[in-house]
């Protein structure tokens, strides 16, 4: 009896898609306005989210951040830059000391990961490291989204 | 005996260390001092290989007096920046930038298809500019860092730049710089194929400055 060969499945590759038409740069920048009050910082991060990285990520980040912004708007809450957090590092070759690696002007709030880790500082640090890991368009979308959700959760908790 | 190879070689050296536009105006003035016929003879030798020179002579013959170097738009675009990485040489414009931005750390990519003695080029800026290799661009990365090159005209969404800009500003390095600027040094159209230059979509810059 011939050996059984499983049916051939082509390796998985994410489909290549163009960035969706109709992404409104100003709308995304407005959604980040309270997190990134400096206009140049905001333009920089908006570019990283909408013009850099894989095309499908641009649309995904746009959708997620605008949904979070809508939720914040309904709750009448502004997401502001965290007073303490883990900034998104630039992905430069690892020739510099960790404290010399340049960072983006956007951070994952300590309060967000602290809430999930429930007092486990090691876990909180590990979660923050996961969120800022990866290419900049990805990590920046993570940081923005987590900061926005954190602001929303804090506001809802305060109203209970 | 033809002077053509010597003249082309001299222009090549000047273009490598001063920039295509700065060298063009320098050679134009030198030839013009000896009369219109001398300039026309120079144009016949240099222009086929150097379209920027051709465009500069054409502009001169149509009344342009020379390069107009105004750093104000650049200073506005780099406001708040602590570092500016420069890709490409244009001596007149670099001199203006060095003088106008005394607090900015400036670096110049020491790579070019044109020949250049980079130690001599860097020495021209009195310690204000340091050289940086392609492999060390990340040392200039940062949220207050700007990368800037020189544009040799903008045409229907295409900006003509030195090819090193395309080598330097790949998908990995573009997010390392807050601004990606082109300072247009050739506000005249080129009539010849843009040798020595490359096409970059204008939309890939955060600003193209006059």
mmCIF file of N, CA, C and O in Angstrom, chain A residues 26-110:
data_model
loop_
_atom_site.group_PDB
_atom_site.id
_atom_site.type_symbol
_atom_site.label_atom_id
_atom_site.label_comp_id
_atom_site.label_asym_id
_atom_site.label_seq_id
_atom_site.Cartn_x
_atom_site.Cartn_y
_atom_site.Cartn_z
ATOM 1 N N UNK A 26 -6.717 62.945 7.678
ATOM 2 C CA UNK A 26 -7.075 63.945 8.684
ATOM 3 C C UNK A 26 -7.948 63.328 9.783
ATOM 4 O O UNK A 26 -7.834 63.678 10.949
ATOM 5 N N UNK A 27 -8.802 62.415 9.375
ATOM 6 C CA UNK A 27 -9.695 61.780 10.349
ATOM 7 C C UNK A 27 -8.880 60.940 11.339
ATOM 8 O O UNK A 27 -9.143 60.964 12.545
ATOM 9 N N UNK A 28 -7.910 60.221 10.828
ATOM 10 C CA UNK A 28 -7.073 59.423 11.731
ATOM 11 C C UNK A 28 -6.258 60.346 12.629
ATOM 12 O O UNK A 28 -6.133 60.107 13.840
ATOM 13 N N UNK A 29 -5.692 61.394 12.044
ATOM 14 C CA UNK A 29 -4.905 62.336 12.849
ATOM 15 C C UNK A 29 -5.772 62.967 13.930
ATOM 16 O O UNK A 29 -5.331 63.128 15.081
ATOM 17 N N UNK A 30 -7.002 63.310 13.593
ATOM 18 C CA UNK A 30 -7.904 63.890 14.596
ATOM 19 C C UNK A 30 -8.164 62.913 15.737
ATOM 20 O O UNK A 30 -8.261 63.305 16.901
ATOM 21 N N UNK A 31 -8.279 61.627 15.394
ATOM 22 C CA UNK A 31 -8.528 60.608 16.426
ATOM 23 C C UNK A 31 -7.349 60.495 17.391
ATOM 24 O O UNK A 31 -7.508 60.040 18.525
ATOM 25 N N UNK A 32 -6.163 60.918 16.930
ATOM 26 C CA UNK A 32 -4.960 60.821 17.764
ATOM 27 C C UNK A 32 -4.610 62.161 18.421
ATOM 28 O O UNK A 32 -3.583 62.267 19.097
ATOM 29 N N UNK A 33 -5.453 63.155 18.234
ATOM 30 C CA UNK A 33 -5.077 64.526 18.609
ATOM 31 C C UNK A 33 -4.798 64.691 20.097
ATOM 32 O O UNK A 33 -3.850 65.385 20.476
ATOM 33 N N UNK A 34 -5.584 64.087 20.954
ATOM 34 C CA UNK A 34 -5.345 64.276 22.389
ATOM 35 C C UNK A 34 -4.192 63.408 22.881
ATOM 36 O O UNK A 34 -3.509 63.757 23.842
ATOM 37 N N UNK A 35 -3.983 62.278 22.223
ATOM 38 C CA UNK A 35 -2.836 61.435 22.587
ATOM 39 C C UNK A 35 -1.523 62.069 22.147
ATOM 40 O O UNK A 35 -0.487 61.903 22.809
ATOM 41 N N UNK A 36 -1.572 62.736 21.005
ATOM 42 C CA UNK A 36 -0.367 63.328 20.415
ATOM 43 C C UNK A 36 -0.651 64.798 20.131
ATOM 44 O O UNK A 36 -0.921 65.186 18.990
ATOM 45 N N UNK A 37 -0.594 65.636 21.144
ATOM 46 C CA UNK A 37 -0.969 67.036 20.945
ATOM 47 C C UNK A 37 -0.022 67.815 20.031
ATOM 48 O O UNK A 37 -0.434 68.807 19.438
ATOM 49 N N UNK A 38 1.222 67.386 19.916
ATOM 50 C CA UNK A 38 2.158 68.074 19.026
ATOM 51 C C UNK A 38 1.837 67.688 17.577
ATOM 52 O O UNK A 38 1.820 66.506 17.215
ATOM 53 N N UNK A 39 1.589 68.685 16.747
ATOM 54 C CA UNK A 39 1.145 68.432 15.365
ATOM 55 C C UNK A 39 2.177 67.646 14.566
ATOM 56 O O UNK A 39 1.819 66.795 13.740
ATOM 57 N N UNK A 40 3.458 67.927 14.785
ATOM 58 C CA UNK A 40 4.487 67.208 14.011
ATOM 59 C C UNK A 40 4.575 65.754 14.465
ATOM 60 O O UNK A 40 4.748 64.840 13.643
ATOM 61 N N UNK A 41 4.474 65.538 15.781
ATOM 62 C CA UNK A 41 4.463 64.156 16.276
ATOM 63 C C UNK A 41 3.269 63.408 15.687
ATOM 64 O O UNK A 41 3.379 62.249 15.267
ATOM 65 N N UNK A 42 2.144 64.089 15.673
ATOM 66 C CA UNK A 42 0.920 63.447 15.190
ATOM 67 C C UNK A 42 1.048 63.104 13.697
ATOM 68 O O UNK A 42 0.658 62.013 13.273
ATOM 69 N N UNK A 43 1.613 64.021 12.932
ATOM 70 C CA UNK A 43 1.801 63.757 11.495
ATOM 71 C C UNK A 43 2.767 62.588 11.292
ATOM 72 O O UNK A 43 2.579 61.758 10.388
ATOM 73 N N UNK A 44 3.795 62.529 12.122
ATOM 74 C CA UNK A 44 4.790 61.447 12.027
ATOM 75 C C UNK A 44 4.123 60.094 12.289
ATOM 76 O O UNK A 44 4.256 59.148 11.494
ATOM 77 N N UNK A 45 3.379 60.015 13.378
ATOM 78 C CA UNK A 45 2.758 58.737 13.729
ATOM 79 C C UNK A 45 1.674 58.378 12.719
ATOM 80 O O UNK A 45 1.536 57.213 12.318
ATOM 81 N N UNK A 46 0.938 59.366 12.251
ATOM 82 C CA UNK A 46 -0.082 59.100 11.228
ATOM 83 C C UNK A 46 0.561 58.536 9.962
ATOM 84 O O UNK A 46 0.045 57.603 9.344
ATOM 85 N N UNK A 47 1.700 59.101 9.591
ATOM 86 C CA UNK A 47 2.411 58.552 8.417
ATOM 87 C C UNK A 47 2.840 57.114 8.651
ATOM 88 O O UNK A 47 2.685 56.251 7.777
ATOM 89 N N UNK A 48 3.395 56.851 9.837
ATOM 90 C CA UNK A 48 3.837 55.478 10.127
ATOM 91 C C UNK A 48 2.661 54.501 10.059
ATOM 92 O O UNK A 48 2.824 53.353 9.648
ATOM 93 N N UNK A 49 1.483 54.953 10.452
ATOM 94 C CA UNK A 49 0.313 54.074 10.453
ATOM 95 C C UNK A 49 -0.295 53.916 9.054
ATOM 96 O O UNK A 49 -0.752 52.835 8.696
ATOM 97 N N UNK A 50 -0.304 54.980 8.280
ATOM 98 C CA UNK A 50 -1.028 54.949 7.006
ATOM 99 C C UNK A 50 -0.143 54.782 5.770
ATOM 100 O O UNK A 50 -0.633 54.369 4.724
ATOM 101 N N UNK A 51 1.132 55.133 5.871
ATOM 102 C CA UNK A 51 1.984 55.110 4.677
ATOM 103 C C UNK A 51 3.094 54.067 4.748
ATOM 104 O O UNK A 51 3.752 53.806 3.740
ATOM 105 N N UNK A 52 3.362 53.527 5.899
ATOM 106 C CA UNK A 52 4.476 52.592 6.028
ATOM 107 C C UNK A 52 3.908 51.222 6.416
ATOM 108 O O UNK A 52 2.831 51.136 6.987
ATOM 109 N N UNK A 53 4.667 50.183 6.115
ATOM 110 C CA UNK A 53 4.228 48.847 6.496
ATOM 111 C C UNK A 53 3.278 48.232 5.494
ATOM 112 O O UNK A 53 2.896 48.853 4.495
ATOM 113 N N UNK A 54 2.887 46.976 5.758
ATOM 114 C CA UNK A 54 2.023 46.258 4.807
ATOM 115 C C UNK A 54 0.687 46.973 4.600
ATOM 116 O O UNK A 54 0.134 47.556 5.541
ATOM 117 N N UNK A 55 0.193 46.902 3.400
ATOM 118 C CA UNK A 55 -1.021 47.647 3.058
ATOM 119 C C UNK A 55 -2.215 47.230 3.907
ATOM 120 O O UNK A 55 -3.020 48.069 4.313
ATOM 121 N N UNK A 56 -2.346 45.915 4.171
ATOM 122 C CA UNK A 56 -3.532 45.487 4.918
ATOM 123 C C UNK A 56 -3.517 46.040 6.344
ATOM 124 O O UNK A 56 -4.560 46.280 6.940
ATOM 125 N N UNK A 57 -2.306 46.258 6.888
ATOM 126 C CA UNK A 57 -2.215 46.808 8.244
ATOM 127 C C UNK A 57 -2.727 48.246 8.297
ATOM 128 O O UNK A 57 -3.238 48.700 9.308
ATOM 129 N N UNK A 58 -2.535 48.967 7.196
ATOM 130 C CA UNK A 58 -2.931 50.381 7.198
ATOM 131 C C UNK A 58 -4.440 50.495 7.379
ATOM 132 O O UNK A 58 -4.922 51.280 8.193
ATOM 133 N N UNK A 59 -5.165 49.691 6.634
ATOM 134 C CA UNK A 59 -6.616 49.712 6.775
ATOM 135 C C UNK A 59 -7.060 49.182 8.128
ATOM 136 O O UNK A 59 -8.011 49.703 8.737
ATOM 137 N N UNK A 60 -6.375 48.139 8.609
ATOM 138 C CA UNK A 60 -6.759 47.546 9.895
ATOM 139 C C UNK A 60 -6.541 48.541 11.033
ATOM 140 O O UNK A 60 -7.413 48.736 11.894
ATOM 141 N N UNK A 61 -5.385 49.194 11.040
ATOM 142 C CA UNK A 61 -5.107 50.169 12.098
ATOM 143 C C UNK A 61 -6.094 51.334 12.032
ATOM 144 O O UNK A 61 -6.575 51.827 13.059
ATOM 145 N N UNK A 62 -6.384 51.756 10.825
ATOM 146 C CA UNK A 62 -7.340 52.854 10.624
ATOM 147 C C UNK A 62 -8.695 52.490 11.231
ATOM 148 O O UNK A 62 -9.279 53.261 12.002
ATOM 149 N N UNK A 63 -9.181 51.285 10.929
ATOM 150 C CA UNK A 63 -10.496 50.864 11.424
ATOM 151 C C UNK A 63 -10.500 50.763 12.948
ATOM 152 O O UNK A 63 -11.414 51.269 13.622
ATOM 153 N N UNK A 64 -9.475 50.125 13.505
ATOM 154 C CA UNK A 64 -9.463 49.900 14.956
ATOM 155 C C UNK A 64 -9.359 51.219 15.726
ATOM 156 O O UNK A 64 -10.066 51.431 16.723
ATOM 157 N N UNK A 65 -8.492 52.096 15.264
ATOM 158 C CA UNK A 65 -8.299 53.359 15.997
ATOM 159 C C UNK A 65 -9.543 54.242 15.871
ATOM 160 O O UNK A 65 -9.973 54.880 16.841
ATOM 161 N N UNK A 66 -10.154 54.265 14.705
ATOM 162 C CA UNK A 66 -11.360 55.087 14.571
ATOM 163 C C UNK A 66 -12.529 54.515 15.384
ATOM 164 O O UNK A 66 -13.344 55.282 15.924
ATOM 165 N N UNK A 67 -12.605 53.209 15.499
ATOM 166 C CA UNK A 67 -13.646 52.627 16.350
ATOM 167 C C UNK A 67 -13.414 52.996 17.810
ATOM 168 O O UNK A 67 -14.355 53.345 18.540
ATOM 169 N N UNK A 68 -12.168 52.912 18.241
ATOM 170 C CA UNK A 68 -11.854 53.289 19.623
ATOM 171 C C UNK A 68 -12.151 54.774 19.845
ATOM 172 O O UNK A 68 -12.671 55.165 20.904
ATOM 173 N N UNK A 69 -11.840 55.581 18.851
ATOM 174 C CA UNK A 69 -12.120 57.021 18.970
ATOM 175 C C UNK A 69 -13.618 57.266 19.074
ATOM 176 O O UNK A 69 -14.062 58.153 19.818
ATOM 177 N N UNK A 70 -14.387 56.491 18.339
ATOM 178 C CA UNK A 70 -15.843 56.645 18.403
ATOM 179 C C UNK A 70 -16.355 56.271 19.795
ATOM 180 O O UNK A 70 -17.225 56.963 20.354
ATOM 181 N N UNK A 71 -15.826 55.199 20.348
ATOM 182 C CA UNK A 71 -16.242 54.792 21.691
ATOM 183 C C UNK A 71 -15.883 55.867 22.712
ATOM 184 O O UNK A 71 -16.680 56.204 23.600
ATOM 185 N N UNK A 72 -14.696 56.439 22.567
ATOM 186 C CA UNK A 72 -14.287 57.521 23.473
ATOM 187 C C UNK A 72 -15.201 58.732 23.322
ATOM 188 O O UNK A 72 -15.589 59.364 24.313
ATOM 189 N N UNK A 73 -15.563 59.023 22.098
ATOM 190 C CA UNK A 73 -16.435 60.164 21.854
ATOM 191 C C UNK A 73 -17.807 59.948 22.493
ATOM 192 O O UNK A 73 -18.362 60.856 23.125
ATOM 193 N N UNK A 74 -18.342 58.746 22.363
ATOM 194 C CA UNK A 74 -19.649 58.441 22.964
ATOM 195 C C UNK A 74 -19.597 58.543 24.483
ATOM 196 O O UNK A 74 -20.578 58.911 25.131
ATOM 197 N N UNK A 75 -18.436 58.191 25.031
ATOM 198 C CA UNK A 75 -18.281 58.255 26.488
ATOM 199 C C UNK A 75 -17.838 59.641 26.952
ATOM 200 O O UNK A 75 -17.654 59.865 28.150
ATOM 201 N N UNK A 76 -17.614 60.530 25.979
ATOM 202 C CA UNK A 76 -17.177 61.894 26.272
ATOM 203 C C UNK A 76 -15.852 61.902 27.052
ATOM 204 O O UNK A 76 -15.717 62.563 28.082
ATOM 205 N N UNK A 77 -14.913 61.133 26.544
ATOM 206 C CA UNK A 77 -13.610 60.968 27.202
ATOM 207 C C UNK A 77 -12.507 61.268 26.186
ATOM 208 O O UNK A 77 -12.632 60.918 25.008
ATOM 209 N N UNK A 78 -11.440 61.911 26.653
ATOM 210 C CA UNK A 78 -10.244 62.104 25.828
ATOM 211 C C UNK A 78 -9.152 61.146 26.283
ATOM 212 O O UNK A 78 -8.919 60.999 27.488
ATOM 213 N N UNK A 79 -8.505 60.509 25.321
ATOM 214 C CA UNK A 79 -7.318 59.708 25.653
ATOM 215 C C UNK A 79 -6.115 60.648 25.634
ATOM 216 O O UNK A 79 -5.872 61.307 24.618
ATOM 217 N N UNK A 80 -5.407 60.733 26.738
ATOM 218 C CA UNK A 80 -4.244 61.622 26.779
ATOM 219 C C UNK A 80 -2.977 60.792 26.919
ATOM 220 O O UNK A 80 -3.026 59.609 27.282
ATOM 221 N N UNK A 81 -1.850 61.406 26.608
ATOM 222 C CA UNK A 81 -0.566 60.702 26.712
ATOM 223 C C UNK A 81 -0.375 60.229 28.144
ATOM 224 O O UNK A 81 -0.588 60.994 29.086
ATOM 225 N N UNK A 82 0.013 58.978 28.333
ATOM 226 C CA UNK A 82 0.134 58.456 29.695
ATOM 227 C C UNK A 82 1.266 59.135 30.460
ATOM 228 O O UNK A 82 2.293 59.503 29.880
ATOM 229 N N UNK A 83 1.051 59.280 31.771
ATOM 230 C CA UNK A 83 2.106 59.885 32.588
ATOM 231 C C UNK A 83 3.282 58.925 32.755
ATOM 232 O O UNK A 83 4.416 59.357 32.946
ATOM 233 N N UNK A 84 2.994 57.634 32.707
ATOM 234 C CA UNK A 84 4.086 56.662 32.720
ATOM 235 C C UNK A 84 3.699 55.509 31.800
ATOM 236 O O UNK A 84 2.529 55.101 31.753
ATOM 237 N N UNK A 85 4.674 55.027 31.074
ATOM 238 C CA UNK A 85 4.367 53.965 30.125
ATOM 239 C C UNK A 85 5.625 53.444 29.459
ATOM 240 O O UNK A 85 6.735 53.902 29.737
ATOM 241 N N UNK A 86 5.417 52.481 28.568
ATOM 242 C CA UNK A 86 6.521 51.888 27.812
ATOM 243 C C UNK A 86 6.484 52.456 26.406
ATOM 244 O O UNK A 86 5.565 52.154 25.640
ATOM 245 N N UNK A 87 7.444 53.304 26.050
ATOM 246 C CA UNK A 87 7.405 53.905 24.713
ATOM 247 C C UNK A 87 7.711 52.876 23.633
ATOM 248 O O UNK A 87 8.401 51.881 23.874
ATOM 249 N N UNK A 88 7.201 53.132 22.443
ATOM 250 C CA UNK A 88 7.475 52.251 21.300
ATOM 251 C C UNK A 88 8.882 52.560 20.798
ATOM 252 O O UNK A 88 9.173 53.699 20.419
ATOM 253 N N UNK A 89 9.772 51.555 20.802
ATOM 254 C CA UNK A 89 11.148 51.832 20.346
ATOM 255 C C UNK A 89 11.258 51.789 18.836
ATOM 256 O O UNK A 89 10.492 51.116 18.158
ATOM 257 N N UNK A 90 12.207 52.543 18.306
ATOM 258 C CA UNK A 90 12.523 52.427 16.883
ATOM 259 C C UNK A 90 13.339 51.154 16.673
ATOM 260 O O UNK A 90 14.175 50.808 17.522
ATOM 261 N N UNK A 91 13.082 50.486 15.580
ATOM 262 C CA UNK A 91 13.757 49.210 15.322
ATOM 263 C C UNK A 91 15.092 49.467 14.621
ATOM 264 O O UNK A 91 15.215 49.353 13.418
ATOM 265 N N UNK A 92 16.077 49.828 15.426
ATOM 266 C CA UNK A 92 17.425 50.061 14.902
ATOM 267 C C UNK A 92 18.281 48.848 15.258
ATOM 268 O O UNK A 92 17.920 48.079 16.159
ATOM 269 N N UNK A 93 19.389 48.637 14.560
ATOM 270 C CA UNK A 93 20.256 47.502 14.901
ATOM 271 C C UNK A 93 20.648 47.552 16.373
ATOM 272 O O UNK A 93 20.848 48.648 16.937
ATOM 273 N N UNK A 94 20.773 46.386 17.019
ATOM 274 C CA UNK A 94 20.994 46.352 18.470
ATOM 275 C C UNK A 94 22.435 46.668 18.863
ATOM 276 O O UNK A 94 23.101 45.902 19.540
ATOM 277 N N UNK A 95 22.906 47.825 18.421
ATOM 278 C CA UNK A 95 24.267 48.225 18.756
ATOM 279 C C UNK A 95 24.297 49.257 19.863
ATOM 280 O O UNK A 95 25.360 49.631 20.334
ATOM 281 N N UNK A 96 23.138 49.711 20.293
ATOM 282 C CA UNK A 96 23.084 50.741 21.328
ATOM 283 C C UNK A 96 22.604 50.134 22.632
ATOM 284 O O UNK A 96 21.872 49.139 22.645
ATOM 285 N N UNK A 97 22.973 50.766 23.710
ATOM 286 C CA UNK A 97 22.412 50.388 24.994
ATOM 287 C C UNK A 97 20.912 50.641 24.954
ATOM 288 O O UNK A 97 20.432 51.516 24.229
ATOM 289 N N UNK A 98 20.167 49.853 25.749
ATOM 290 C CA UNK A 98 18.699 49.932 25.686
ATOM 291 C C UNK A 98 18.206 51.353 25.927
ATOM 292 O O UNK A 98 17.252 51.797 25.282
ATOM 293 N N UNK A 99 18.855 52.077 26.838
ATOM 294 C CA UNK A 99 18.365 53.422 27.136
ATOM 295 C C UNK A 99 18.782 54.451 26.091
ATOM 296 O O UNK A 99 18.457 55.624 26.199
ATOM 297 N N UNK A 100 19.524 54.012 25.075
ATOM 298 C CA UNK A 100 19.904 54.930 24.004
ATOM 299 C C UNK A 100 19.109 54.685 22.725
ATOM 300 O O UNK A 100 19.298 55.389 21.733
ATOM 301 N N UNK A 101 18.259 53.668 22.739
ATOM 302 C CA UNK A 101 17.458 53.383 21.542
ATOM 303 C C UNK A 101 16.410 54.483 21.397
ATOM 304 O O UNK A 101 15.665 54.767 22.341
ATOM 305 N N UNK A 102 16.339 55.103 20.219
ATOM 306 C CA UNK A 102 15.330 56.165 20.051
ATOM 307 C C UNK A 102 13.920 55.589 20.109
ATOM 308 O O UNK A 102 13.697 54.435 19.718
ATOM 309 N N UNK A 103 13.005 56.395 20.588
ATOM 310 C CA UNK A 103 11.632 55.926 20.757
ATOM 311 C C UNK A 103 10.663 56.875 20.060
ATOM 312 O O UNK A 103 10.955 58.057 19.852
ATOM 313 N N UNK A 104 9.519 56.342 19.720
ATOM 314 C CA UNK A 104 8.450 57.151 19.143
ATOM 315 C C UNK A 104 7.726 57.903 20.255
ATOM 316 O O UNK A 104 7.752 57.476 21.420
ATOM 317 N N UNK A 105 7.055 58.968 19.907
ATOM 318 C CA UNK A 105 6.344 59.750 20.939
ATOM 319 C C UNK A 105 4.988 59.139 21.295
ATOM 320 O O UNK A 105 3.988 59.838 21.374
ATOM 321 N N UNK A 106 4.973 57.847 21.484
ATOM 322 C CA UNK A 106 3.734 57.150 21.826
ATOM 323 C C UNK A 106 4.105 55.964 22.713
ATOM 324 O O UNK A 106 5.097 55.270 22.435
ATOM 325 N N UNK A 107 3.328 55.749 23.791
ATOM 326 C CA UNK A 107 3.702 54.726 24.774
ATOM 327 C C UNK A 107 2.485 53.905 25.186
ATOM 328 O O UNK A 107 1.343 54.380 25.140
ATOM 329 N N UNK A 108 2.748 52.685 25.595
ATOM 330 C CA UNK A 108 1.715 51.842 26.204
ATOM 331 C C UNK A 108 1.613 52.236 27.676
ATOM 332 O O UNK A 108 2.606 52.157 28.415
ATOM 333 N N UNK A 109 0.445 52.675 28.125
ATOM 334 C CA UNK A 109 0.341 53.144 29.523
ATOM 335 C C UNK A 109 0.584 52.011 30.521
ATOM 336 O O UNK A 109 0.084 50.894 30.334
ATOM 337 N N UNK A 110 1.315 52.335 31.570
ATOM 338 C CA UNK A 110 1.511 51.360 32.648
ATOM 339 C C UNK A 110 0.163 50.960 33.250
ATOM 340 O O UNK A 110 -0.033 49.812 33.657
#
